[in-house]
Structures are given as structure tokens and as C-alpha cells.
């Protein structure tokens, strides 16, 4: 889920990422309405629904989880499997035409610099 909220290969502020976050939040509200047994016709607001279910925002939770995992991986020693697979750059050799694809760790590099 963390990959979804960051948009995978898209820049963090892109329209595609915002649309994905909105769709995930809509899905969460739909599930909450099903759990509580409320339909859209009942005109229950999203904030009231969130108070009733006492649930967290899924997109925020996914983003926080991603940053926690990134911090965990950054503190690991060289040679650890989780660190190597997270930092691995699969695009070795001749690059394809166009903008380079975004990697999972690029969000950290953008916020924290090259040696996150």
C-alpha cells in the first residue's frame, strides 16, 4: 500500500499521485459506510463517519509506514538483504528514452538528499 500512496514511478506532487490518493480515500469511506450500515442517502458526513468508526486516514498511515521503514533500512548495515533490495538500482546499462523512472527510495532522496 505504501507504494500506492507515493505513486510508484510518479513524482510526489503529480496529478496521477493525487488522483490515486483520492481514490484510496474514497474506497476507505465506502468501506466505512458498509461497516456502519450507512448509505450516501443518509447524508452522514465523512468526518462524522470517521468519528464513528475511529479509523485513521489510510493514505497518511501508508506514508508514515513508508517513512518508518525507510528509517529502519537507512540504519541497517551494508550487505543486509532489506537494505540491498531497497537501494538496488535495476536500471543498469543503456537507459531507455525519456524521463528516468522513479524508484521507491527517490522520495527519500528528494526530501533528505542523496545519502538518506
mmCIF file of C-alpha atoms in Angstrom, residues 12-108:
data_model
loop_
_atom_site.group_PDB
_atom_site.id
_atom_site.type_symbol
_atom_site.label_atom_id
_atom_site.label_comp_id
_atom_site.label_asym_id
_atom_site.label_seq_id
_atom_site.Cartn_x
_atom_site.Cartn_y
_atom_site.Cartn_z
ATOM 1 C CA UNK A 12 5.189 13.079 -5.391
ATOM 2 C CA UNK A 13 3.135 16.140 -6.416
ATOM 3 C CA UNK A 14 1.864 14.867 -9.761
ATOM 4 C CA UNK A 15 -1.793 14.732 -10.714
ATOM 5 C CA UNK A 16 -1.661 10.944 -11.021
ATOM 6 C CA UNK A 17 -0.477 10.601 -7.404
ATOM 7 C CA UNK A 18 -3.163 12.979 -6.145
ATOM 8 C CA UNK A 19 -5.802 11.022 -8.060
ATOM 9 C CA UNK A 20 -4.553 7.741 -6.569
ATOM 10 C CA UNK A 21 -4.688 9.181 -3.045
ATOM 11 C CA UNK A 22 -8.215 10.463 -3.644
ATOM 12 C CA UNK A 23 -9.355 7.086 -4.981
ATOM 13 C CA UNK A 24 -7.891 5.296 -1.964
ATOM 14 C CA UNK A 25 -9.652 7.707 0.414
ATOM 15 C CA UNK A 26 -12.950 7.233 -1.464
ATOM 16 C CA UNK A 27 -12.548 3.470 -1.164
ATOM 17 C CA UNK A 28 -11.874 3.807 2.567
ATOM 18 C CA UNK A 29 -15.028 5.884 3.079
ATOM 19 C CA UNK A 30 -17.073 3.360 1.092
ATOM 20 C CA UNK A 31 -15.849 0.537 3.313
ATOM 21 C CA UNK A 32 -16.580 2.559 6.455
ATOM 22 C CA UNK A 33 -20.128 3.223 5.236
ATOM 23 C CA UNK A 34 -20.633 -0.510 4.603
ATOM 24 C CA UNK A 35 -19.300 -1.399 8.058
ATOM 25 C CA UNK A 36 -21.548 1.116 9.833
ATOM 26 C CA UNK A 37 -24.540 0.377 7.591
ATOM 27 C CA UNK A 38 -24.966 3.946 6.359
ATOM 28 C CA UNK A 39 -25.684 4.869 2.762
ATOM 29 C CA UNK A 40 -24.988 8.104 0.916
ATOM 30 C CA UNK A 41 -28.718 8.864 1.052
ATOM 31 C CA UNK A 42 -28.478 9.160 4.846
ATOM 32 C CA UNK A 43 -26.311 12.285 4.377
ATOM 33 C CA UNK A 44 -23.749 11.357 7.054
ATOM 34 C CA UNK A 45 -20.601 13.470 6.621
ATOM 35 C CA UNK A 46 -17.179 11.897 6.220
ATOM 36 C CA UNK A 47 -15.915 13.468 9.442
ATOM 37 C CA UNK A 48 -18.874 12.070 11.397
ATOM 38 C CA UNK A 49 -18.306 8.691 9.773
ATOM 39 C CA UNK A 50 -14.630 8.779 10.693
ATOM 40 C CA UNK A 51 -15.519 9.566 14.321
ATOM 41 C CA UNK A 52 -17.990 6.675 14.457
ATOM 42 C CA UNK A 53 -15.502 4.133 13.076
ATOM 43 C CA UNK A 54 -12.484 5.673 14.856
ATOM 44 C CA UNK A 55 -10.321 4.842 11.858
ATOM 45 C CA UNK A 56 -7.176 6.536 10.601
ATOM 46 C CA UNK A 57 -6.682 8.006 7.151
ATOM 47 C CA UNK A 58 -5.235 5.164 5.068
ATOM 48 C CA UNK A 59 -3.058 7.367 2.854
ATOM 49 C CA UNK A 60 -1.448 9.095 5.850
ATOM 50 C CA UNK A 61 -0.901 5.755 7.571
ATOM 51 C CA UNK A 62 0.757 4.339 4.442
ATOM 52 C CA UNK A 63 3.036 7.377 4.124
ATOM 53 C CA UNK A 64 4.052 7.197 7.808
ATOM 54 C CA UNK A 65 4.740 3.460 7.455
ATOM 55 C CA UNK A 66 6.897 4.082 4.389
ATOM 56 C CA UNK A 67 8.987 6.689 6.232
ATOM 57 C CA UNK A 68 9.377 4.387 9.245
ATOM 58 C CA UNK A 69 10.558 1.557 7.011
ATOM 59 C CA UNK A 70 12.917 3.927 5.194
ATOM 60 C CA UNK A 71 14.460 4.978 8.517
ATOM 61 C CA UNK A 72 14.829 1.345 9.539
ATOM 62 C CA UNK A 73 16.558 0.472 6.262
ATOM 63 C CA UNK A 74 18.823 3.540 6.418
ATOM 64 C CA UNK A 75 20.147 2.440 9.818
ATOM 65 C CA UNK A 76 20.943 -1.093 8.647
ATOM 66 C CA UNK A 77 24.461 -2.231 7.833
ATOM 67 C CA UNK A 78 25.721 -2.752 4.307
ATOM 68 C CA UNK A 79 25.025 -6.221 2.961
ATOM 69 C CA UNK A 80 21.653 -6.703 4.661
ATOM 70 C CA UNK A 81 19.030 -8.108 2.297
ATOM 71 C CA UNK A 82 16.383 -5.447 3.045
ATOM 72 C CA UNK A 83 18.865 -2.617 2.543
ATOM 73 C CA UNK A 84 20.299 -4.057 -0.670
ATOM 74 C CA UNK A 85 16.891 -4.615 -2.269
ATOM 75 C CA UNK A 86 15.635 -1.155 -1.236
ATOM 76 C CA UNK A 87 18.730 0.651 -2.507
ATOM 77 C CA UNK A 88 19.104 -1.556 -5.608
ATOM 78 C CA UNK A 89 19.040 0.265 -8.939
ATOM 79 C CA UNK A 90 17.750 -2.238 -11.527
ATOM 80 C CA UNK A 91 18.379 0.071 -14.468
ATOM 81 C CA UNK A 92 21.987 -0.754 -15.265
ATOM 82 C CA UNK A 93 23.285 -0.257 -18.772
ATOM 83 C CA UNK A 94 21.750 1.732 -21.567
ATOM 84 C CA UNK A 95 18.889 3.907 -20.341
ATOM 85 C CA UNK A 96 15.605 3.988 -22.239
ATOM 86 C CA UNK A 97 14.448 7.177 -23.906
ATOM 87 C CA UNK A 98 12.504 9.682 -21.822
ATOM 88 C CA UNK A 99 12.424 10.692 -18.191
ATOM 89 C CA UNK A 100 14.062 8.205 -15.788
ATOM 90 C CA UNK A 101 11.637 6.009 -13.879
ATOM 91 C CA UNK A 102 11.052 6.872 -10.227
ATOM 92 C CA UNK A 103 12.171 4.393 -7.611
ATOM 93 C CA UNK A 104 10.789 3.771 -4.123
ATOM 94 C CA UNK A 105 13.794 5.455 -2.490
ATOM 95 C CA UNK A 106 13.612 8.577 -4.693
ATOM 96 C CA UNK A 107 11.075 10.185 -2.342
ATOM 97 C CA UNK A 108 13.649 9.985 0.456
#
